């Protein structure tokens, strides 16, 4: 029997139960990416008229924009911190604009924090959501020590600004160390991976 | 009974992260050496300090030594908080040092002690006339090249610092050092006289170049001595702590 996926609506419902300034670990399956995007960005953030700051470390912001368009999700409130296009040598294709800020490399963790901070200051919406996509991709480029420090500083800062943080973890690529690192800074966990039906 | 130590009045820089590092801002009337190699953001930070002052209603003076102020303004970051009418209203004034040298007849390659006195008095008079509460000199290193000797440099900075302090003016002297310098100033004198030293640098880590800021000393206040990473943005200089997990030095 093939595993049943957690729906976008279920993900949004779980997120709706968390108060602002929460840090949420969202463990997903690679097969469930589209539902996660719809649940987090569309059914949760857009519905609450919240700006989303999307840290793209797995695929480029251009690719995510195409996903949003394909899913017919309004991306006018989605702002990207793209830390992958430069190292893919695709920064010329991904233009830095009002909605997209480029970071040269996913190893420049401080610069990711600075760009998130800049977008938060620029944002006009009362509530904000910061999505880290994904901890597994950041772990390819950074050791666990600095990554753990990054998460701690980032999440603490976002909490003080009453922003939601959603950290995506791809369960197929995760390790116990990464899971521990994420659970240490998060106060809620959503399992949006495969479940046996 | 515990006695409370009198807190010195602060000049809030307006750069949020820096004010946090300094526990509220630069102690008013201090002379601060803002030093670093090229491309580290010294001029941007110094300008932002003046702009925030001008926005708050404090008269601010920028003494440009190395770059023509007109050219400087063309390359300025389009700050969200800055209104150009502050220049028109005289709240923020730019003065080009080469013009000042010319008017004072200080055209020789090396200034005498009398000429240093004249220069200090002219700068102090200008600050007094403008009722400047903030002053930036960019860069002090360029002025020092006209002074040549340690004695003259010491004399100039001490006198200027005293004159500005007496006016209640908080000043930032921008210093230039080479990227490989282990000293905080080119002539070794500036750092010893200043009330505070803010060091800006480019730090390489695994091929990435990070802009960093560190307060080395600041008389009259407690402060963090940690290294921070900064970004120059249209909302001003932003700072976050340097992550130590990857630090090489």
Tab-separated table of C-alpha atoms in Angstrom, chain B:
chain	number	residue	atom	x	y	z
B	1	UNK	CA	24.008	52.178	50.447
B	2	UNK	CA	25.035	51.647	46.867
B	3	UNK	CA	26.125	54.798	45.077
B	4	UNK	CA	25.040	55.185	41.510
B	5	UNK	CA	27.778	56.136	39.076
B	6	UNK	CA	26.650	59.066	36.959
B	7	UNK	CA	25.784	57.892	33.453
B	8	UNK	CA	27.309	59.968	30.679
B	9	UNK	CA	24.921	61.530	28.215
B	10	UNK	CA	24.823	59.516	24.969
B	11	UNK	CA	24.982	60.475	21.354
B	12	UNK	CA	22.657	57.844	19.907
B	13	UNK	CA	24.246	56.900	16.593
B	14	UNK	CA	20.936	55.695	15.135
B	15	UNK	CA	22.657	52.544	13.909
B	16	UNK	CA	20.608	50.192	16.059
B	17	UNK	CA	23.140	47.393	16.311
B	18	UNK	CA	25.984	49.782	17.132
B	19	UNK	CA	23.948	51.524	19.840
B	20	UNK	CA	23.261	48.117	21.372
B	21	UNK	CA	26.991	47.259	21.280
B	22	UNK	CA	27.720	50.607	22.994
B	23	UNK	CA	24.960	50.227	25.596
B	24	UNK	CA	23.042	53.194	24.240
B	25	UNK	CA	25.386	55.128	21.979
B	26	UNK	CA	28.697	57.003	21.951
B	27	UNK	CA	29.270	59.002	25.154
B	28	UNK	CA	28.569	62.580	24.090
B	29	UNK	CA	31.611	64.695	23.106
B	30	UNK	CA	33.830	61.658	22.558
B	31	UNK	CA	36.211	61.582	19.606
B	32	UNK	CA	36.069	58.196	17.942
B	33	UNK	CA	38.506	56.716	15.462
B	34	UNK	CA	36.526	54.701	12.907
B	35	UNK	CA	39.242	52.713	11.223
B	36	UNK	CA	39.619	49.996	8.619
B	37	UNK	CA	40.844	49.118	5.182
B	38	UNK	CA	39.148	50.131	1.952
B	39	UNK	CA	35.698	48.765	1.134
B	40	UNK	CA	34.744	47.983	4.699
B	41	UNK	CA	31.916	50.544	4.917
B	42	UNK	CA	33.568	53.267	7.028
B	43	UNK	CA	32.247	56.220	5.035
B	44	UNK	CA	28.741	54.741	4.841
B	45	UNK	CA	28.621	54.179	8.587
B	46	UNK	CA	29.992	57.652	9.322
B	47	UNK	CA	27.472	59.259	6.962
B	48	UNK	CA	24.630	57.322	8.518
B	49	UNK	CA	25.717	58.585	11.946
B	50	UNK	CA	25.402	62.169	10.672
B	51	UNK	CA	22.132	61.558	8.850
B	52	UNK	CA	20.447	60.127	11.933
B	53	UNK	CA	21.694	63.139	13.873
B	54	UNK	CA	20.326	65.560	11.275
B	55	UNK	CA	16.975	63.710	11.186
B	56	UNK	CA	16.813	64.080	14.988
B	57	UNK	CA	17.453	67.810	14.695
B	58	UNK	CA	21.162	67.809	15.590
B	59	UNK	CA	23.303	69.920	13.270
B	60	UNK	CA	25.860	67.683	11.616
B	61	UNK	CA	29.048	68.438	9.723
B	62	UNK	CA	30.911	66.228	7.248
B	63	UNK	CA	34.476	67.309	6.495
B	64	UNK	CA	35.493	65.559	3.322
B	65	UNK	CA	39.233	65.265	2.862
B	66	UNK	CA	39.727	62.501	0.327
B	67	UNK	CA	36.681	62.777	-1.898
B	68	UNK	CA	34.801	65.710	-3.364
B	69	UNK	CA	31.535	65.910	-1.397
B	70	UNK	CA	29.468	66.307	-4.568
B	71	UNK	CA	30.829	63.006	-5.871
B	72	UNK	CA	30.344	61.444	-2.468
B	73	UNK	CA	26.656	62.364	-2.465
B	74	UNK	CA	26.185	60.863	-5.914
B	75	UNK	CA	27.342	57.478	-4.657
B	76	UNK	CA	25.373	57.530	-1.444
B	77	UNK	CA	23.102	54.573	-0.591
B	78	UNK	CA	19.454	55.593	-1.163
B	79	UNK	CA	18.568	55.488	2.524
B	80	UNK	CA	14.860	55.217	3.326
B	81	UNK	CA	15.221	57.525	6.332
B	82	UNK	CA	17.173	60.287	4.625
B	83	UNK	CA	15.616	63.445	3.284
B	84	UNK	CA	17.793	65.631	1.032
B	85	UNK	CA	16.059	68.745	2.366
B	86	UNK	CA	18.255	68.300	5.463
B	87	UNK	CA	21.172	69.471	3.326
B	88	UNK	CA	19.232	72.413	1.909
B	89	UNK	CA	18.128	73.483	5.372
B	90	UNK	CA	21.717	73.391	6.633
B	91	UNK	CA	21.040	70.678	9.163
B	92	UNK	CA	23.638	68.534	7.402
B	93	UNK	CA	26.616	70.432	5.986
B	94	UNK	CA	29.399	69.111	3.745
B	95	UNK	CA	32.731	70.892	3.650
B	96	UNK	CA	35.603	69.980	1.339
B	97	UNK	CA	38.931	70.150	3.148
B	98	UNK	CA	40.984	71.025	0.024
B	99	UNK	CA	38.820	74.148	-0.356
B	100	UNK	CA	39.460	74.989	3.276
B	101	UNK	CA	43.232	74.518	2.838
B	102	UNK	CA	43.105	76.868	-0.134
B	103	UNK	CA	41.134	79.565	1.700
B	104	UNK	CA	43.452	79.411	4.698
B	105	UNK	CA	46.547	79.473	2.474
B	106	UNK	CA	47.667	76.061	3.730
B	107	UNK	CA	49.016	74.929	0.409
B	108	UNK	CA	52.439	73.641	1.455
B	109	UNK	CA	53.075	69.918	1.573
B	110	UNK	CA	53.810	70.050	5.302
B	111	UNK	CA	52.019	72.237	7.822
B	112	UNK	CA	53.871	74.121	10.552
B	113	UNK	CA	52.717	74.157	14.191
B	114	UNK	CA	51.191	77.615	13.626
B	115	UNK	CA	49.309	76.381	10.595
B	116	UNK	CA	47.985	73.408	12.567
B	117	UNK	CA	46.705	75.865	15.160
B	118	UNK	CA	45.037	77.874	12.394
B	119	UNK	CA	43.436	74.747	10.926
B	120	UNK	CA	42.115	73.542	14.274
B	121	UNK	CA	40.731	76.991	15.096
B	122	UNK	CA	39.019	77.204	11.709
B	123	UNK	CA	37.402	73.776	12.094
B	124	UNK	CA	36.307	74.592	15.633
B	125	UNK	CA	34.911	77.986	14.536
B	126	UNK	CA	32.977	76.307	11.756
B	127	UNK	CA	31.569	73.698	14.136
B	128	UNK	CA	30.663	76.472	16.590
B	129	UNK	CA	29.060	78.631	13.932
B	130	UNK	CA	26.995	75.707	12.689
B	131	UNK	CA	26.252	74.601	16.271
B	132	UNK	CA	27.321	71.144	15.153
B	133	UNK	CA	26.588	68.329	17.568
B	134	UNK	CA	28.098	65.704	15.280
B	135	UNK	CA	31.176	65.891	13.076
B	136	UNK	CA	32.846	63.419	10.755
B	137	UNK	CA	36.290	63.910	9.220
B	138	UNK	CA	36.909	61.526	6.322
B	139	UNK	CA	39.717	60.812	6.523
B	140	UNK	CA	42.025	61.853	9.352
B	141	UNK	CA	44.755	59.805	7.656
B	142	UNK	CA	44.784	62.179	4.680
B	143	UNK	CA	45.168	65.150	7.020
B	144	UNK	CA	47.983	63.349	8.845
B	145	UNK	CA	49.925	63.061	5.583
B	146	UNK	CA	50.168	66.875	5.655
B	147	UNK	CA	51.394	66.851	9.242
B	148	UNK	CA	54.169	64.301	8.733
B	149	UNK	CA	55.544	63.985	12.300
B	150	UNK	CA	54.030	62.160	15.273
B	151	UNK	CA	54.286	65.328	17.366
B	152	UNK	CA	52.266	67.357	14.886
B	153	UNK	CA	49.657	64.617	14.465
B	154	UNK	CA	49.313	64.320	18.235
B	155	UNK	CA	49.022	68.090	18.557
B	156	UNK	CA	46.393	68.355	15.822
B	157	UNK	CA	44.166	65.537	17.079
B	158	UNK	CA	44.434	66.579	20.726
B	159	UNK	CA	43.554	70.196	19.977
B	160	UNK	CA	40.741	69.318	17.575
B	161	UNK	CA	39.330	66.742	19.950
B	162	UNK	CA	39.411	69.230	22.867
B	163	UNK	CA	37.822	72.016	20.822
B	164	UNK	CA	34.982	69.781	19.605
B	165	UNK	CA	34.456	68.262	23.016
B	166	UNK	CA	34.130	71.742	24.538
B	167	UNK	CA	31.363	72.423	22.022
B	168	UNK	CA	29.543	69.227	23.046
B	169	UNK	CA	30.208	67.838	19.588
B	170	UNK	CA	30.645	64.084	19.154
B	171	UNK	CA	33.131	63.366	16.398
B	172	UNK	CA	34.145	60.465	14.222
B	173	UNK	CA	37.572	60.569	12.608
B	174	UNK	CA	37.772	58.072	9.781
B	175	UNK	CA	41.124	56.310	9.616
B	176	UNK	CA	42.540	54.273	6.781
B	177	UNK	CA	44.788	51.281	7.277
B	178	UNK	CA	46.015	48.644	4.873
B	179	UNK	CA	44.239	45.280	4.809
B	180	UNK	CA	47.210	43.515	6.414
B	181	UNK	CA	47.783	46.135	9.103
B	182	UNK	CA	48.081	44.969	12.711
B	183	UNK	CA	47.748	48.544	13.937
B	184	UNK	CA	44.543	50.583	14.202
B	185	UNK	CA	46.034	53.617	12.478
B	186	UNK	CA	48.615	54.485	9.842
B	187	UNK	CA	50.736	56.731	12.053
B	188	UNK	CA	50.172	54.920	15.342
B	189	UNK	CA	49.234	58.164	17.089
B	190	UNK	CA	45.534	58.488	16.188
B	191	UNK	CA	44.518	55.333	18.057
B	192	UNK	CA	46.224	56.391	21.276
B	193	UNK	CA	44.514	59.770	21.445
B	194	UNK	CA	40.970	58.864	20.403
B	195	UNK	CA	38.366	58.188	23.111
B	196	UNK	CA	37.088	55.264	21.123
B	197	UNK	CA	38.152	52.914	18.353
B	198	UNK	CA	35.722	51.155	16.043
B	199	UNK	CA	37.468	48.725	13.734
B	200	UNK	CA	35.905	47.722	10.426
B	201	UNK	CA	37.431	44.946	8.383
B	202	UNK	CA	36.995	42.418	5.617
B	203	UNK	CA	37.214	38.927	7.039
B	204	UNK	CA	37.819	35.996	4.742
B	205	UNK	CA	36.301	32.680	5.754
B	206	UNK	CA	36.482	29.714	3.404
B	207	UNK	CA	36.622	32.047	0.412
B	208	UNK	CA	33.738	34.255	1.578
B	209	UNK	CA	34.460	37.897	2.331
B	210	UNK	CA	32.494	39.221	5.296
B	211	UNK	CA	32.376	42.858	6.406
B	212	UNK	CA	32.984	43.016	10.145
B	213	UNK	CA	32.786	45.629	12.900
B	214	UNK	CA	34.342	45.516	16.362
B	215	UNK	CA	34.470	48.158	19.083
B	216	UNK	CA	37.999	48.017	20.445
B	217	UNK	CA	37.666	50.748	23.057
B	218	UNK	CA	35.189	53.411	24.088
B	219	UNK	CA	35.854	55.660	27.046
B	220	UNK	CA	32.883	56.413	29.264
B	221	UNK	CA	30.822	53.325	28.611
B	222	UNK	CA	30.791	49.578	28.814
B	223	UNK	CA	30.662	47.941	25.410
B	224	UNK	CA	30.783	44.627	23.660
B	225	UNK	CA	34.184	43.694	22.260
B	226	UNK	CA	32.792	40.931	20.059
B	227	UNK	CA	33.044	40.918	16.294
B	228	UNK	CA	29.880	41.548	14.269
B	229	UNK	CA	29.083	41.060	10.591
B	230	UNK	CA	27.453	43.990	8.864
B	231	UNK	CA	25.491	44.778	5.764
B	232	UNK	CA	24.957	48.171	4.127
B	233	UNK	CA	21.279	48.415	3.234
B	234	UNK	CA	18.765	51.145	2.339
B	235	UNK	CA	17.439	50.914	5.922
B	236	UNK	CA	20.973	51.549	7.183
B	237	UNK	CA	23.814	49.458	8.545
B	238	UNK	CA	22.574	46.144	9.945
B	239	UNK	CA	24.662	44.030	12.301
B	240	UNK	CA	24.543	40.409	13.442
B	241	UNK	CA	27.023	38.522	15.629
B	242	UNK	CA	29.824	36.717	13.834
B	243	UNK	CA	29.129	33.001	14.117
B	244	UNK	CA	32.098	31.535	15.909
B	245	UNK	CA	31.667	28.001	14.686
B	246	UNK	CA	33.366	28.990	11.466
B	247	UNK	CA	35.722	31.689	12.699
B	248	UNK	CA	39.331	31.343	11.732
B	249	UNK	CA	40.712	34.085	13.866
